[in-house]
Tab-separated table of C-alpha atoms and ligand atoms in Angstrom:
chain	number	residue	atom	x	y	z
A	6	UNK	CA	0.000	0.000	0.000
A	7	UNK	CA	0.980	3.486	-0.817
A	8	UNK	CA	1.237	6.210	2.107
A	9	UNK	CA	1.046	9.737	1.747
A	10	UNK	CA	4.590	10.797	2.239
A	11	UNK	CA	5.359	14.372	3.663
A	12	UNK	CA	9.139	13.906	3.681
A	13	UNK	CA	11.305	17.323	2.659
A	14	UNK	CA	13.518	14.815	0.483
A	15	UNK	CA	14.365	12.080	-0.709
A	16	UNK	CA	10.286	12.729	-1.360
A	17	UNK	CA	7.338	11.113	-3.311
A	18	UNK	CA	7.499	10.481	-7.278
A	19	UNK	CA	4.705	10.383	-9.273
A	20	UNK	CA	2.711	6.875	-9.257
A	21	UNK	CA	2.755	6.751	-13.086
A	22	UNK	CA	6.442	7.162	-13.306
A	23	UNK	CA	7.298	4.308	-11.027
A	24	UNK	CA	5.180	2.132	-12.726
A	25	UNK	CA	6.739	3.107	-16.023
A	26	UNK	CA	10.248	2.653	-14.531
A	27	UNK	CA	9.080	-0.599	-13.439
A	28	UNK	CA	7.840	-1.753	-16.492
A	29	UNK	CA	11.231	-0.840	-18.344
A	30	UNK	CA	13.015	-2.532	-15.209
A	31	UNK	CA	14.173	-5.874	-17.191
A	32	UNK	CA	14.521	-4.777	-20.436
A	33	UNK	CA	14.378	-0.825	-21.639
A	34	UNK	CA	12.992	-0.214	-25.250
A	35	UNK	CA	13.926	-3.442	-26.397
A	36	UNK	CA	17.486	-3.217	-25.350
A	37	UNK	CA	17.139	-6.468	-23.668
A	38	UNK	CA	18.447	-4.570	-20.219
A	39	UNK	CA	17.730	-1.880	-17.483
A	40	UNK	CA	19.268	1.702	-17.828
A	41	UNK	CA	21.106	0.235	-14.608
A	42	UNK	CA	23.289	-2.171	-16.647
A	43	UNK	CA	24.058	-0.046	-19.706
A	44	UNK	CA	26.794	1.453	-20.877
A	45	UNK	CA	27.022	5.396	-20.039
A	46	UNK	CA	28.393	5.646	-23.532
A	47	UNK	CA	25.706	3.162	-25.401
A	48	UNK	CA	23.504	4.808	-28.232
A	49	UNK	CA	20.142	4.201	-26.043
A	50	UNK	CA	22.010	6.060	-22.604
A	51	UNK	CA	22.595	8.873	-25.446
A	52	UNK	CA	19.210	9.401	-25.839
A	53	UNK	CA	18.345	9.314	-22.285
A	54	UNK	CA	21.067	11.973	-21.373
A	55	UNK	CA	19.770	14.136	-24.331
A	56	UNK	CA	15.931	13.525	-23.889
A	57	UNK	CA	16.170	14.734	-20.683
A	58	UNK	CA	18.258	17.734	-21.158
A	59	UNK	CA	15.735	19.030	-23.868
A	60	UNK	CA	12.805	17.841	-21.438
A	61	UNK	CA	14.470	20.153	-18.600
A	62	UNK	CA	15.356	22.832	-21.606
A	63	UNK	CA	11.511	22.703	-22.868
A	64	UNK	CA	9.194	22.574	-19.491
A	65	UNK	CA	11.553	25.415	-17.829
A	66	UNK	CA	12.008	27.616	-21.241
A	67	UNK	CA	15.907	27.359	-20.862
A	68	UNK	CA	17.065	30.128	-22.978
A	69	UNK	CA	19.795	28.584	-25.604
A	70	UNK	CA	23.079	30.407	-23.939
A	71	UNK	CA	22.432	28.399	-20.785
A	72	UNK	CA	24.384	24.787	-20.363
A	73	UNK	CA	22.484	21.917	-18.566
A	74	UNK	CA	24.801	19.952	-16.882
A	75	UNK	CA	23.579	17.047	-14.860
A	76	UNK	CA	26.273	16.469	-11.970
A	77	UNK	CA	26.749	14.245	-8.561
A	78	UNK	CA	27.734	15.556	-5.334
A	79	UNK	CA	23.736	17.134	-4.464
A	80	UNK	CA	23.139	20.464	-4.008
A	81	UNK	CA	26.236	20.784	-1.022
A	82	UNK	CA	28.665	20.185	-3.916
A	83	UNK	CA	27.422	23.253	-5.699
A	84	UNK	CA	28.303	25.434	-2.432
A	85	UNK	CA	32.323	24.788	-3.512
A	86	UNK	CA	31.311	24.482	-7.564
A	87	UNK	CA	29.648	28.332	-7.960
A	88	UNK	CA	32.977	29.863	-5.743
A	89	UNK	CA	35.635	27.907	-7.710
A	90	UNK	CA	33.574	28.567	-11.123
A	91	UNK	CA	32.220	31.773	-10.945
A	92	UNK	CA	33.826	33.804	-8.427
A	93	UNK	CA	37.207	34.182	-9.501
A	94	UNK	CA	36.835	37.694	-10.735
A	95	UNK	CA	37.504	40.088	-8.135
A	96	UNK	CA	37.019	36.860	-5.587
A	97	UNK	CA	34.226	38.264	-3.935
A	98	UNK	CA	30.891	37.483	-3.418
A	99	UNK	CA	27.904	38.132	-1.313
A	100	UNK	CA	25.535	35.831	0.145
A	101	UNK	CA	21.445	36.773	1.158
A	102	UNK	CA	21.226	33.646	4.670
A	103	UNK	CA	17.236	33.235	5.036
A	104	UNK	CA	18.386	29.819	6.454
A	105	UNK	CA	20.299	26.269	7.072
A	106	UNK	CA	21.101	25.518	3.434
A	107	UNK	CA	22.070	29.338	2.626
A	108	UNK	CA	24.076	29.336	5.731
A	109	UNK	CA	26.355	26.188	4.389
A	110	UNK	CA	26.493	27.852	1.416
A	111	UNK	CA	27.601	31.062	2.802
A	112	UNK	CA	30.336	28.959	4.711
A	113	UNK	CA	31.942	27.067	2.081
A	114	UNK	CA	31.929	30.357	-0.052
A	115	UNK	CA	34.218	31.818	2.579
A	116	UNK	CA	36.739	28.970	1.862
A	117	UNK	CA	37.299	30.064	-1.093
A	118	UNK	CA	36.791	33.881	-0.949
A	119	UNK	CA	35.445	37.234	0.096
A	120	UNK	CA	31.935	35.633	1.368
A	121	UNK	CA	30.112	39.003	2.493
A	122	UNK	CA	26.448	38.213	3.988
A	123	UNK	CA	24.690	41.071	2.296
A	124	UNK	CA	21.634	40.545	4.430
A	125	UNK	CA	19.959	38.051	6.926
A	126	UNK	CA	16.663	36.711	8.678
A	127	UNK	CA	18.412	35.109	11.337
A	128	UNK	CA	16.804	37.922	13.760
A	129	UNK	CA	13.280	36.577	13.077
A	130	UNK	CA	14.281	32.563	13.051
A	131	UNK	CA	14.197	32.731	9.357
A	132	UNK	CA	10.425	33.542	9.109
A	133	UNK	CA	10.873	36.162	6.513
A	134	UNK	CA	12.729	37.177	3.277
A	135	UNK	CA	15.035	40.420	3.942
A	136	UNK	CA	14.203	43.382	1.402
A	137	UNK	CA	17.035	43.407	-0.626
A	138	UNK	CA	18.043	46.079	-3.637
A	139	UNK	CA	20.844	46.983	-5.638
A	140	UNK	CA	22.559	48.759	-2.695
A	141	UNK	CA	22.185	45.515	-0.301
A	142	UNK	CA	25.071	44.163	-2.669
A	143	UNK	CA	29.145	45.317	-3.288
A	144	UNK	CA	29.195	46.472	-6.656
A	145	UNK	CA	32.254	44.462	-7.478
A	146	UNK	CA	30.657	41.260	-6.412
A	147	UNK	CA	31.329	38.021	-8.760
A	148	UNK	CA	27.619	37.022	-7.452
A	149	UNK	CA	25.135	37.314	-5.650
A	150	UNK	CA	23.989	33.973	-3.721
A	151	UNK	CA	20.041	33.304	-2.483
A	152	UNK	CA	18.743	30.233	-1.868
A	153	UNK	CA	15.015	30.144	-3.295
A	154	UNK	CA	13.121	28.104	-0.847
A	155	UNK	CA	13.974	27.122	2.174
A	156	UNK	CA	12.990	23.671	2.756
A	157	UNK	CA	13.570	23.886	6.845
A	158	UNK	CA	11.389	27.594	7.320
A	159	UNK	CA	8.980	26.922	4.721
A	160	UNK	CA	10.262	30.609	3.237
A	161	UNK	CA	10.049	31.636	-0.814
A	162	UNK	CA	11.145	34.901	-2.783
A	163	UNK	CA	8.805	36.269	-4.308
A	164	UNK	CA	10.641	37.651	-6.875
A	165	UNK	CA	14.316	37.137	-7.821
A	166	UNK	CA	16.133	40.236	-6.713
A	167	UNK	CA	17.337	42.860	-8.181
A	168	UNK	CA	21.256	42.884	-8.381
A	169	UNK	CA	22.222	45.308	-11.255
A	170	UNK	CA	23.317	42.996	-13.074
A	171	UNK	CA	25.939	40.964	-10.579
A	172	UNK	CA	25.106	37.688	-11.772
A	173	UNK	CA	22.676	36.179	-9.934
A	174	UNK	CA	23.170	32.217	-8.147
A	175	UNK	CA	20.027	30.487	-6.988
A	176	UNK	CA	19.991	27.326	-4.808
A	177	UNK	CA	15.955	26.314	-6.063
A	178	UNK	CA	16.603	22.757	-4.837
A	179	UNK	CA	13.379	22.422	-2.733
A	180	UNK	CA	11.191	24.509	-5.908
A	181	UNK	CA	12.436	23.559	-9.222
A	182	UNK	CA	9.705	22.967	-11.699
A	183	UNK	CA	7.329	24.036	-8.594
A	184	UNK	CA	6.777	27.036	-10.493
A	185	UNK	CA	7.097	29.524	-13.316
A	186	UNK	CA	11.051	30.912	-13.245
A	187	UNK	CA	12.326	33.482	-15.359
A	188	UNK	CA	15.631	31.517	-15.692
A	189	UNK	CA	17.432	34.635	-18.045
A	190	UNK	CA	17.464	36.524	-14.867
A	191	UNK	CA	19.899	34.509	-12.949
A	192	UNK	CA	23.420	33.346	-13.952
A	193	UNK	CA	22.986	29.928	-12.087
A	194	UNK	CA	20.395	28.033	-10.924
A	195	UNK	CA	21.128	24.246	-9.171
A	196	UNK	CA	19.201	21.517	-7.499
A	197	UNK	CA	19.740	18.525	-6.044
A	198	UNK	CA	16.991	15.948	-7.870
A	199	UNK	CA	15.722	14.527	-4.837
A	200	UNK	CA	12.541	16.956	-4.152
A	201	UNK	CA	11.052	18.059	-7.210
A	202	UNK	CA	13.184	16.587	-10.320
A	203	UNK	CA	13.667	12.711	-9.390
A	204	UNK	CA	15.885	10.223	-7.342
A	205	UNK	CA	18.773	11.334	-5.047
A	206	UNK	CA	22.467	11.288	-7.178
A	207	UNK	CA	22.104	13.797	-9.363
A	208	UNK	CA	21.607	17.790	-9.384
A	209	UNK	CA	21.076	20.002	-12.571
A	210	UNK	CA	22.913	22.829	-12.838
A	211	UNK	CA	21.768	25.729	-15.147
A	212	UNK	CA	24.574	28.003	-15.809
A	213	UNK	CA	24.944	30.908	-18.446
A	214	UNK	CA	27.551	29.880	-20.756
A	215	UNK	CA	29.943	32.706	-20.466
A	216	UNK	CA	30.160	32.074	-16.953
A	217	UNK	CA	31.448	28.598	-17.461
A	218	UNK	CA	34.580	29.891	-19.178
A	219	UNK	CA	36.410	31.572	-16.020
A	220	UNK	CA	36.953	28.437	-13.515
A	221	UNK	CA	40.105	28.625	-11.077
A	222	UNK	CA	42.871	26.399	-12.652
A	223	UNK	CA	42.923	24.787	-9.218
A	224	UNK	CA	39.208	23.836	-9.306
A	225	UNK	CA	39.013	19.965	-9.138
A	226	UNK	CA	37.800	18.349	-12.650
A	227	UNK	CA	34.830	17.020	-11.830
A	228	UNK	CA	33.236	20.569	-10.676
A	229	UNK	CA	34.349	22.224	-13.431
A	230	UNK	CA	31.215	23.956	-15.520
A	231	UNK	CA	33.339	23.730	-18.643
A	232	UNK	CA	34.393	20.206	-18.238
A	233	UNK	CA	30.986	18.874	-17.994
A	234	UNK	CA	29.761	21.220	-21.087
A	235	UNK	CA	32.185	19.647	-22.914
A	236	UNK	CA	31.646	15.912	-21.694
A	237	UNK	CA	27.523	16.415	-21.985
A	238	UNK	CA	28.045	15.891	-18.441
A	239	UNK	CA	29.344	12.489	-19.849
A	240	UNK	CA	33.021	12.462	-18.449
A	241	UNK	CA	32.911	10.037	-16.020
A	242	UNK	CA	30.141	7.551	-15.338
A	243	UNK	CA	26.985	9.282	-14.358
A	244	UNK	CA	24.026	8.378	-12.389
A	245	UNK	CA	22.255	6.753	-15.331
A	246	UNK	CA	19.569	4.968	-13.637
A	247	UNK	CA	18.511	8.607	-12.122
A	248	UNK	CA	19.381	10.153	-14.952
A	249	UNK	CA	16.653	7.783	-16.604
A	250	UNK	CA	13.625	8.471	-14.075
A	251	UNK	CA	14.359	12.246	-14.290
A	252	UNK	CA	13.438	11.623	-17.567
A	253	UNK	CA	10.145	9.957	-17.250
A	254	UNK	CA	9.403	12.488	-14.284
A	255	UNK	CA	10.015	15.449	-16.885
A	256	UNK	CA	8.021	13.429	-19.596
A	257	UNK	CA	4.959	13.176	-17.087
A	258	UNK	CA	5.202	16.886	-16.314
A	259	UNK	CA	4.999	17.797	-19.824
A	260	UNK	CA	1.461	15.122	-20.608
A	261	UNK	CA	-0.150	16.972	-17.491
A	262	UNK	CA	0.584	20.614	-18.838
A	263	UNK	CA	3.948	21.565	-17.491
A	264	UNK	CA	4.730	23.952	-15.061
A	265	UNK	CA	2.295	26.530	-15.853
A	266	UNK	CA	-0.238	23.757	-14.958
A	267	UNK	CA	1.717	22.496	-11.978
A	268	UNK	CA	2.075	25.660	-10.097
A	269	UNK	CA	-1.366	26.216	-10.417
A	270	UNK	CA	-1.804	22.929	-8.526
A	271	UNK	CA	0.604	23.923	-6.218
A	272	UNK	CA	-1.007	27.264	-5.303
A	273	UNK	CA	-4.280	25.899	-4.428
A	274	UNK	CA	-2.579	23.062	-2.223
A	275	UNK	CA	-0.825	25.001	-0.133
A	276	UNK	CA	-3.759	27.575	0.058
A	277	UNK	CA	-5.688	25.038	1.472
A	278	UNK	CA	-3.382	23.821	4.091
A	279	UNK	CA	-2.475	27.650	5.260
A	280	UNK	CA	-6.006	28.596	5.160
A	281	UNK	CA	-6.774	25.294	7.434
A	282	UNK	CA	-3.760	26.433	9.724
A	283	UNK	CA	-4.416	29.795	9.556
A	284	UNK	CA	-8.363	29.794	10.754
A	285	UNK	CA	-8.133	26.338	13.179
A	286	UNK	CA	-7.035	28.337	16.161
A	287	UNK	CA	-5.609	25.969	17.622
A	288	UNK	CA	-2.372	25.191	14.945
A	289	UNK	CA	0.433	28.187	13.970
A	290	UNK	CA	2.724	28.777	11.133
A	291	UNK	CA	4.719	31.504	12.086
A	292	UNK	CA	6.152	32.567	8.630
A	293	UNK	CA	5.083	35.776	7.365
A	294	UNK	CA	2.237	35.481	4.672
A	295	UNK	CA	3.765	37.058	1.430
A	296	UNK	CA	7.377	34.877	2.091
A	297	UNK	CA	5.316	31.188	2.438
A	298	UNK	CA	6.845	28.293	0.662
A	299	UNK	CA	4.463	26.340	-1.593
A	300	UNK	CA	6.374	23.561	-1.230
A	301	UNK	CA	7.090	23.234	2.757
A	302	UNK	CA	4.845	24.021	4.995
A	303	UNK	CA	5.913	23.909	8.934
A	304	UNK	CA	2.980	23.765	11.798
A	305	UNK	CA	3.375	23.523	15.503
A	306	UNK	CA	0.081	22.484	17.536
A	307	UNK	CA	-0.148	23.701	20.894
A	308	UNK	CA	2.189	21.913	22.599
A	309	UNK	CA	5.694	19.474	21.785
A	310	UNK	CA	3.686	16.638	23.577
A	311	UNK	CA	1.007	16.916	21.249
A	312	UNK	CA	3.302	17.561	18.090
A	313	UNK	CA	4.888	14.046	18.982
A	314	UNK	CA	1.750	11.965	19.234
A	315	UNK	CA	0.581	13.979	16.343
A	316	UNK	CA	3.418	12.233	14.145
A	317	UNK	CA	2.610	8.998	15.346
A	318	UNK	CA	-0.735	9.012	14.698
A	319	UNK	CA	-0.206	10.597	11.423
A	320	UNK	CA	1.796	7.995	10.421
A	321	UNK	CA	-0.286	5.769	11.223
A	322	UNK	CA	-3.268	6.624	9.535
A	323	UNK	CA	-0.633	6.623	6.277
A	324	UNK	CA	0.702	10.287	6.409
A	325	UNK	CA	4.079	9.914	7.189
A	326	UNK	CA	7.258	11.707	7.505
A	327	UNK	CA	6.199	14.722	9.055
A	328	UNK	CA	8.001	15.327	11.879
A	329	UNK	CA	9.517	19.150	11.477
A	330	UNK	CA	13.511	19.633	11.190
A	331	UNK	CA	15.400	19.644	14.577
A	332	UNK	CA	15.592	23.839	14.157
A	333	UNK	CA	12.352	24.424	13.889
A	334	UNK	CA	10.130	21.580	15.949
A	335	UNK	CA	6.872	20.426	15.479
A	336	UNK	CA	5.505	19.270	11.978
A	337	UNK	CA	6.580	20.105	8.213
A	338	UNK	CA	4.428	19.078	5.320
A	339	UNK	CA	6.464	18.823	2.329
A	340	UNK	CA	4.036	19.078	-0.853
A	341	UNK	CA	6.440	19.142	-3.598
A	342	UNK	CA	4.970	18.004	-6.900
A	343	UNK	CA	4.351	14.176	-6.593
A	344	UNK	CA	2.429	15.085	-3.608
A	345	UNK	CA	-1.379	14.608	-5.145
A	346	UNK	CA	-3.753	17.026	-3.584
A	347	UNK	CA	-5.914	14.396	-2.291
A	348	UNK	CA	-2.849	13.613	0.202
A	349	UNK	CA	-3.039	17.463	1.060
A	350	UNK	CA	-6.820	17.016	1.655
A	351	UNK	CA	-5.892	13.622	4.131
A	352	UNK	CA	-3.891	15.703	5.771
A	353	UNK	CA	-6.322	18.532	6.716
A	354	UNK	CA	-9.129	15.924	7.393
A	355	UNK	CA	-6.214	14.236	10.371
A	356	UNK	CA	-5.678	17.705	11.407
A	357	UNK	CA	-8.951	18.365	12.326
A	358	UNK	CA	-9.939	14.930	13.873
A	359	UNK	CA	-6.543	15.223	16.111
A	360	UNK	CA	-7.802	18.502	16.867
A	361	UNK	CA	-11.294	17.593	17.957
A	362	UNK	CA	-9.662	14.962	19.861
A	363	UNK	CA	-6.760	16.337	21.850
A	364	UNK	CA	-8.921	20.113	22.476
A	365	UNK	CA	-7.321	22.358	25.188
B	1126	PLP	C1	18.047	19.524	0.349
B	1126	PLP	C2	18.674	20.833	0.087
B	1126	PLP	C3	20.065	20.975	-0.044
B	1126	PLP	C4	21.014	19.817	0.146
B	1126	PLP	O1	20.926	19.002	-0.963
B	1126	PLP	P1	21.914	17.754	-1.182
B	1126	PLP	O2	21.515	17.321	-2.551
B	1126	PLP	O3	21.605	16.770	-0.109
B	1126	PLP	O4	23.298	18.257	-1.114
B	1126	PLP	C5	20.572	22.221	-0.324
B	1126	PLP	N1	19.766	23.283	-0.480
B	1126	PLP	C6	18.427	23.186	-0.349
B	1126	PLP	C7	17.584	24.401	-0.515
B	1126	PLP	C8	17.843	21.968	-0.061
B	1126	PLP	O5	16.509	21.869	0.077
């Protein structure tokens, strides 16, 4: 049986995908094996690598002086990647910290230069997105770093920023393909696959090709933009098998509409959950209403005692995983994509029995 799972990642996939996967599990388009056993350099793997790249090109209206690169390492990897690629200018760069992921970020930058935070929402436990302009950033920047959601708050921009033209890094692993992007207003955009795009072991990179032609000679091989332009992001032996369900993920996305479609979806999902939280008067999600993630949604009840049985007897009614992060306590409903809005509708019906039950 199938549970509703609320995990922030590794996180659902769409029903219809696994069963594809499964059905190509023995023997793939008549290859007489799985993607698992093939050759990274075989004719069919070819086709996989390139499907997908024009899938991701297509759905997210890649403009054609961007590189897709599909890479290992996660998201973390791309905290050392964008310094040793990008920011070897004036080696400078400031970082916007709305939370745990851009704080990493901001760390590893500093190992490898000038890492300035430009602004913070550490004062408010990361419950809102600063206001940021032009003169938030150092003019001589090599980039600007946000990170677009953030998966442990349950925080989104609204808008990408404004930077005058520094180019412009976004971490959109817990929101890729969530919703609409403008991606020719940012000069790199990663994610690791295991929220919204597919299986853990692989993150796509988006990168504007002049960008990739600046690395630091010392920058290991493997993290090298240009290297993996070059190689198709074939030079050593990928992640094929995730390669492969990326591809049928991107493939279902485009036969239910796309993104346009999808965010749609996702608006009226997580209106319905903050709408429940917001009028039950007895559950609170502290984030401030124009910054809420459609993707993560955190929830405390009115006490930690409750919160605990709360995830028990979620989980056992078949919502599971949705215990909140260690910063932040109580619950977190991830909704990313795969998460069907009947799931978010099982969850509001449990929140109101456990309500009704446990009253003050
Ligand atoms: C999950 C997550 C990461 C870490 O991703 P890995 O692929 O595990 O390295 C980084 N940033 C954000 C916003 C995330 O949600």
């Amino acid at each position: 049986m199938r549970v509703y799972n609320f995990s922030a990642g590794p996180s659902m996939l769409p029903l219809k995908v696994l069963e594809r996967v499964q059905k190509g599990l023995i023997d793939h388009d008549g290859t007489g094996m799985s993607v698992m056993e093939m050759s990274h350099r075989s004719k069919p793997y070819e086709k996989i690598n390139d499907r997908t790249e024009a899938l991701l090109r297509e759905l997210m209206n890649v403009p054609d002086n961007y590189d897709i690169l599909f890479v290992q390492g996660g998201a973390t990897n791309q905290f050392s990647a964008v310094p040793l690629n990008i920011g070897t200018v004036n080696r400078k760069a400031d970082y916007v910290v709305t939370g745990n992921f851009a704080k990493i970020a901001h760390k590893e930058g500093s190992v490898h230069l000038d890492a300035a935070v430009a602004a913070s929402s550490e004062d408010k436990n990361f419950t809102y997105i600063p206001d940021l302009s032009p003169s938030s950033f150092r003019p001589d920047a090599d980039y600007v770093h946000i990170c677009y959601n953030n998966t442990i708050f349950g925080t989104r921009y609204q808008a990408a920023p404004d930077t005058a033209g520094i180019p412009l890094v976004a971490d959109m692993s817990s929101m890729i393909l969530s919703q609409s992007v403008d991606v020719s207003k940012f000069a790199v955009i990663y994610a690791g696959a295991q929220k919204n795009i597919g299986p853990a072991g692989v993150t796509v990179v988006i990168v504007r090709h002049d960008l990739t032609e600046r690395a630091d000679p010392k920058c290991p091989v493997m993290l090298r933009y240009d290297n993996q332009v070059k190689s198709k992001s074939l030079f050593n032996t990928p992640p094929c098998f995730a390669t492969y369900v990326i591809m049928e993920v991107l493939n279902y996305l485009k036969e239910t509409g796309g993104i346009t479609e999808m965010q749609k979806i996702n608006e009226r999902k997580s209106a319905k959950l903050y709408d429940y939280i917001d009028s039950s008067n007895y559950y609170v999600n502290s984030v401030q209403k124009q910054f809420r993630s459609l993707m993560n949604v955190p929830f405390v009840s009115p006490s930690k005692e409750l919160d605990a049985l709360f995830v028990a007897q979620a989980a056992e009614a078949g919502l599971v995983s949705l215990k909140g992060h260690r910063l932040v306590g109580g619950m977190r409903a991830s909704i990313y994509n795969a998460m069907p809005e009947e799931g978010v509708d099982a969850l509001i019906s449990f929140m109101d029995k456990f309500k009704k039950e446990h009253k003050l």
